[in-house]
Short mmCIF file of C-alpha atoms in Angstrom, two decimals:
data_model
loop_
_atom_site.label_atom_id
_atom_site.label_comp_id
_atom_site.label_asym_id
_atom_site.label_seq_id
_atom_site.Cartn_x
_atom_site.Cartn_y
_atom_site.Cartn_z
CA MET B 5 -256.37 77.47 -23.08
CA ASN B 6 -252.86 76.47 -23.16
CA GLY B 7 -252.52 78.46 -26.48
CA ARG B 8 -249.91 75.96 -28.15
CA LEU B 9 -251.42 76.21 -31.35
CA GLU B 10 -252.11 80.47 -30.70
CA GLY B 11 -252.49 82.23 -33.74
CA LYS B 12 -252.46 79.36 -36.39
CA ALA B 13 -254.69 78.26 -39.07
CA ALA B 14 -255.82 74.79 -38.82
CA LEU B 15 -257.52 72.31 -41.05
CA VAL B 16 -259.13 69.11 -39.49
CA THR B 17 -260.98 66.48 -42.13
CA GLY B 18 -263.22 64.31 -41.29
CA SER B 19 -263.97 66.51 -38.29
CA GLY B 20 -267.79 66.05 -37.55
CA SER B 21 -266.71 62.80 -35.00
CA GLY B 22 -264.86 60.48 -33.47
CA ILE B 23 -261.24 61.34 -33.45
CA GLY B 24 -261.68 64.78 -36.05
CA ARG B 25 -264.08 66.26 -33.90
CA ALA B 26 -261.62 65.46 -30.56
CA THR B 27 -259.21 66.94 -32.40
CA ALA B 28 -260.45 70.20 -33.54
CA LEU B 29 -262.01 71.04 -30.49
CA LEU B 30 -258.33 70.91 -29.15
CA PHE B 31 -257.12 73.27 -31.38
CA ALA B 32 -258.97 75.33 -30.94
CA ARG B 33 -258.52 75.19 -27.25
CA GLU B 34 -255.49 75.60 -28.13
CA GLY B 35 -255.82 78.61 -29.59
CA ALA B 36 -255.68 77.31 -33.30
CA ARG B 37 -258.93 78.95 -35.68
CA VAL B 38 -259.98 75.78 -37.33
CA ILE B 39 -262.04 74.85 -40.35
CA VAL B 40 -263.62 71.83 -39.58
CA SER B 41 -264.60 69.62 -43.16
CA ASP B 42 -266.24 66.80 -43.36
CA VAL B 43 -269.11 64.81 -45.61
CA ASN B 44 -271.35 64.66 -42.74
CA ALA B 45 -272.75 68.61 -42.46
CA SER B 46 -275.13 68.10 -39.46
CA GLY B 47 -272.25 66.48 -37.15
CA ALA B 48 -269.38 69.42 -38.62
CA GLU B 49 -271.90 72.07 -37.72
CA GLU B 50 -272.32 70.74 -34.40
CA THR B 51 -268.50 70.83 -33.95
CA VAL B 52 -268.15 74.25 -35.11
CA ALA B 53 -270.90 75.21 -32.59
CA ALA B 54 -269.23 72.95 -29.47
CA ILE B 55 -266.33 75.35 -30.85
CA GLN B 56 -267.65 78.43 -30.84
CA LYS B 57 -269.44 78.03 -27.74
CA LYS B 58 -266.08 78.06 -25.53
CA GLY B 59 -265.32 81.47 -27.54
CA GLY B 60 -262.99 79.50 -30.06
CA GLU B 61 -262.99 80.53 -33.97
CA ALA B 62 -264.00 77.81 -36.62
CA ARG B 63 -265.61 77.11 -39.99
CA PHE B 64 -267.49 74.18 -41.76
CA ILE B 65 -266.44 73.45 -45.54
CA ARG B 66 -268.01 70.69 -46.58
CA CYS B 67 -265.68 68.26 -48.45
CA ASP B 68 -265.60 64.20 -49.88
CA VAL B 69 -261.71 63.95 -50.07
CA SER B 70 -261.67 61.22 -52.57
CA LYS B 71 -262.85 63.89 -55.06
CA SER B 72 -259.87 66.14 -56.30
CA ALA B 73 -261.90 69.33 -57.23
CA GLU B 74 -263.93 69.17 -53.49
CA VAL B 75 -259.96 69.16 -51.69
CA GLU B 76 -259.23 71.71 -54.08
CA ALA B 77 -262.07 74.24 -53.22
CA LEU B 78 -261.71 73.07 -49.71
CA ILE B 79 -258.11 74.20 -49.44
CA ARG B 80 -259.01 77.53 -50.87
CA GLY B 81 -261.61 77.93 -48.76
CA ALA B 82 -259.31 77.67 -46.31
CA VAL B 83 -256.90 80.23 -46.85
CA GLU B 84 -259.51 82.47 -48.05
CA THR B 85 -261.04 82.14 -44.62
CA PHE B 86 -257.68 82.56 -42.35
CA GLY B 87 -255.24 83.55 -45.09
CA ARG B 88 -253.20 80.98 -44.31
CA LEU B 89 -252.60 77.03 -43.13
CA ASP B 90 -250.26 76.25 -40.56
CA CYS B 91 -251.70 73.14 -39.70
CA ALA B 92 -253.40 70.34 -41.46
CA VAL B 93 -254.87 67.05 -39.99
CA ASN B 94 -255.55 64.68 -42.71
CA ASN B 95 -258.48 62.35 -40.27
CA ALA B 96 -261.38 61.79 -42.75
CA GLY B 97 -261.54 57.71 -43.31
CA ILE B 98 -264.17 55.04 -43.58
CA SER B 99 -263.47 51.46 -42.06
CA GLY B 100 -265.52 49.62 -45.11
CA VAL B 101 -267.02 46.00 -44.99
CA MET B 102 -264.86 42.82 -43.28
CA GLY B 103 -263.75 40.34 -45.47
CA PRO B 104 -260.90 37.53 -46.23
CA THR B 105 -258.99 38.80 -49.38
CA GLY B 106 -259.83 36.46 -51.69
CA ASP B 107 -263.16 37.52 -51.50
CA TYR B 108 -262.90 41.15 -50.90
CA PRO B 109 -265.62 43.23 -53.05
CA GLU B 110 -263.94 45.06 -55.67
CA ASP B 111 -266.54 47.64 -54.95
CA ALA B 112 -265.93 48.24 -51.56
CA TRP B 113 -261.85 47.94 -51.82
CA ASP B 114 -262.18 51.04 -54.49
CA ARG B 115 -264.34 53.21 -52.24
CA VAL B 116 -261.77 52.31 -49.31
CA ILE B 117 -258.78 53.42 -51.09
CA ALA B 118 -260.44 56.28 -52.56
CA THR B 119 -261.32 57.73 -48.84
CA ASN B 120 -258.67 56.69 -46.88
CA LEU B 121 -255.83 56.58 -48.51
CA THR B 122 -256.30 58.64 -52.06
CA GLY B 123 -257.83 61.19 -49.58
CA VAL B 124 -255.17 61.83 -47.77
CA TRP B 125 -252.60 61.74 -50.32
CA LEU B 126 -255.16 64.75 -52.65
CA CYS B 127 -255.23 66.31 -49.41
CA MET B 128 -251.41 66.49 -48.66
CA LYS B 129 -250.91 67.44 -52.60
CA GLN B 130 -253.33 70.25 -52.22
CA GLU B 131 -251.62 71.20 -48.26
CA ILE B 132 -248.19 71.03 -49.62
CA GLN B 133 -248.47 73.79 -52.50
CA GLN B 134 -249.83 76.00 -49.55
CA MET B 135 -246.94 75.46 -47.39
CA LEU B 136 -244.75 76.12 -49.70
CA LYS B 137 -245.81 79.21 -50.75
CA GLN B 138 -246.16 80.71 -47.18
CA GLY B 139 -242.55 78.97 -46.04
CA GLY B 140 -243.97 75.94 -44.07
CA GLY B 141 -246.10 73.98 -41.86
CA SER B 142 -247.19 71.05 -40.25
CA ILE B 143 -249.16 67.84 -41.22
CA ALA B 144 -250.34 64.98 -39.62
CA ASN B 145 -251.86 62.45 -40.72
CA THR B 146 -254.27 59.58 -39.25
CA ALA B 147 -252.91 56.28 -40.02
CA SER B 148 -253.76 53.37 -38.09
CA VAL B 149 -252.18 50.12 -36.07
CA ALA B 150 -253.64 48.85 -38.94
CA GLY B 151 -250.72 50.72 -40.87
CA LEU B 152 -247.76 49.08 -39.21
CA VAL B 153 -249.02 45.55 -38.72
CA GLY B 154 -251.66 42.94 -40.73
CA PHE B 155 -255.20 42.73 -39.59
CA THR B 156 -257.44 39.60 -40.94
CA MET B 157 -260.23 40.76 -42.47
CA ALA B 158 -259.96 44.15 -43.06
CA PRO B 159 -257.79 43.94 -46.50
CA ALA B 160 -258.44 46.86 -48.14
CA TYR B 161 -258.33 48.76 -44.63
CA THR B 162 -255.16 47.82 -44.16
CA ALA B 163 -253.16 48.88 -47.20
CA ALA B 164 -255.41 52.33 -47.14
CA LYS B 165 -252.97 52.20 -43.98
CA HIS B 166 -250.33 50.88 -44.85
CA GLY B 167 -250.23 53.69 -47.44
CA VAL B 168 -250.91 56.31 -45.62
CA VAL B 169 -247.67 55.66 -43.13
CA GLY B 170 -245.48 55.33 -46.42
CA LEU B 171 -246.50 58.35 -48.04
CA THR B 172 -246.44 60.33 -44.91
CA LYS B 173 -242.81 59.13 -44.96
CA THR B 174 -242.17 60.03 -48.75
CA ALA B 175 -243.44 63.03 -48.90
CA ALA B 176 -241.74 64.15 -44.91
CA LEU B 177 -237.97 63.41 -46.78
CA GLU B 178 -239.36 65.81 -49.76
CA TYR B 179 -239.93 68.70 -47.99
CA ALA B 180 -238.12 68.25 -45.08
CA LYS B 181 -235.57 71.38 -45.94
CA ALA B 182 -238.89 73.22 -46.93
CA ASN B 183 -239.53 73.90 -43.31
CA ILE B 184 -242.75 71.19 -43.67
CA ARG B 185 -242.92 69.04 -41.19
CA ILE B 186 -245.23 65.25 -42.13
CA ASN B 187 -246.00 63.06 -39.70
CA ALA B 188 -248.64 60.18 -38.51
CA VAL B 189 -250.39 58.61 -35.63
CA CYS B 190 -251.84 55.05 -35.40
CA PRO B 191 -253.79 54.69 -33.17
CA GLY B 192 -255.29 51.40 -31.93
CA LEU B 193 -258.73 50.96 -30.78
CA VAL B 194 -260.50 54.08 -30.22
CA ARG B 195 -264.39 54.63 -29.00
CA THR B 196 -265.48 56.39 -31.78
CA PRO B 197 -268.88 55.57 -34.33
CA MET B 198 -267.14 53.49 -36.38
CA ILE B 199 -266.61 51.22 -33.35
CA THR B 200 -269.54 51.88 -31.20
CA ASP B 201 -271.54 51.14 -34.23
CA THR B 202 -270.50 47.77 -34.80
CA THR B 203 -269.56 47.01 -31.09
CA SER B 204 -273.46 48.41 -29.82
CA LYS B 205 -275.11 45.13 -31.81
CA ASN B 206 -272.77 43.28 -30.34
CA PRO B 207 -271.32 43.57 -26.66
CA GLN B 208 -269.30 40.80 -26.91
CA ILE B 209 -267.07 42.07 -30.35
CA GLU B 210 -266.49 45.29 -27.70
CA GLN B 211 -265.69 42.54 -24.63
CA ALA B 212 -262.68 40.76 -27.08
CA LEU B 213 -261.31 43.72 -28.68
CA ILE B 214 -261.18 45.42 -25.19
CA ALA B 215 -259.44 41.62 -23.74
CA ASP B 216 -256.91 42.13 -26.77
CA GLU B 217 -255.86 45.61 -25.55
CA PRO B 218 -252.77 45.70 -23.49
CA VAL B 219 -253.82 48.36 -21.50
CA GLY B 220 -257.04 46.87 -21.18
CA ARG B 221 -259.46 49.25 -22.13
CA MET B 222 -260.67 51.26 -25.24
CA ALA B 223 -258.78 54.94 -25.70
CA ASP B 224 -260.81 58.45 -25.88
CA PRO B 225 -260.45 60.48 -28.84
CA GLU B 226 -259.34 62.77 -27.06
CA GLU B 227 -256.05 60.55 -26.18
CA ILE B 228 -255.19 60.39 -29.98
CA ALA B 229 -256.44 64.06 -30.04
CA GLU B 230 -253.56 65.49 -28.12
CA ALA B 231 -250.88 63.39 -30.02
CA LEU B 232 -252.06 64.87 -32.82
CA VAL B 233 -251.99 68.77 -31.92
CA TRP B 234 -248.32 68.08 -30.35
CA LEU B 235 -247.13 66.87 -33.48
CA CYS B 236 -248.50 70.18 -34.95
CA SER B 237 -247.67 71.96 -32.63
CA GLY B 238 -243.55 73.56 -31.76
CA ALA B 239 -243.17 70.77 -29.18
CA SER B 240 -242.56 68.45 -31.95
CA SER B 241 -240.35 70.67 -33.87
CA PHE B 242 -237.72 68.17 -34.80
CA ILE B 243 -239.71 64.98 -35.75
CA THR B 244 -240.85 64.54 -38.82
CA GLY B 245 -241.98 61.57 -41.13
CA ALA B 246 -242.74 59.62 -37.71
CA ALA B 247 -245.49 57.09 -37.47
CA LEU B 248 -246.53 57.21 -33.69
CA PRO B 249 -248.58 54.56 -32.67
CA VAL B 250 -250.98 55.44 -29.89
CA ASP B 251 -252.45 52.19 -29.60
CA GLY B 252 -251.99 51.33 -25.50
CA GLY B 253 -249.09 48.98 -26.51
CA VAL B 254 -250.41 47.03 -29.42
CA VAL B 255 -247.40 46.68 -32.07
CA ALA B 256 -245.31 46.48 -28.71
CA ARG B 257 -246.09 42.56 -28.78
#
């Protein structure tokens, strides 16, 4: 344990798998007490068990981040459990269906925006209120390279992630003097269930995606987790309002 977050109380949404699980595990390894949150109870409980197996402290609180009442209960439960909330990673998200803008289904649009954008805002709203009470904190949002550049056939996902980047910058400016730092990471292609569920059915898709990566490979979830932990730690104390690409060079084109 390196202790970059020693004694901190942390929350990671969407931590039942993928980037969220890797982040919760790394937070715990760095000394944080972690609230693991997801709609997938079995996956989240596996994350909690993995943390506890290595001597860390974690608790699961189920939450659908698109529902205001559940988000309020989540933050209330986190504070009741650990007494405060020092770090929050708003990571919960869905990919949605693929399709061109002119034909995109309205119900699919609503689901993606509700989870990927409104969900981040609802979480930030409650987290900021708690951090104001206690005198500060750090928030890191999981956006995407799709929050920095356009991606065809993914209008809802791209719009939501652009929204997360804009929301991150706005809130960072609003609360900079309140000792609340707010940043975002923008991952590129990461080997998570969101990707592997698609590529496992068609290996050619995986090959095409990797071929489009300047570094010639996917990222591991742990590589994104490292950026999220750094943004929540004192090592990034003069950074707020940043949208950090962790993308193997995609947006450098």
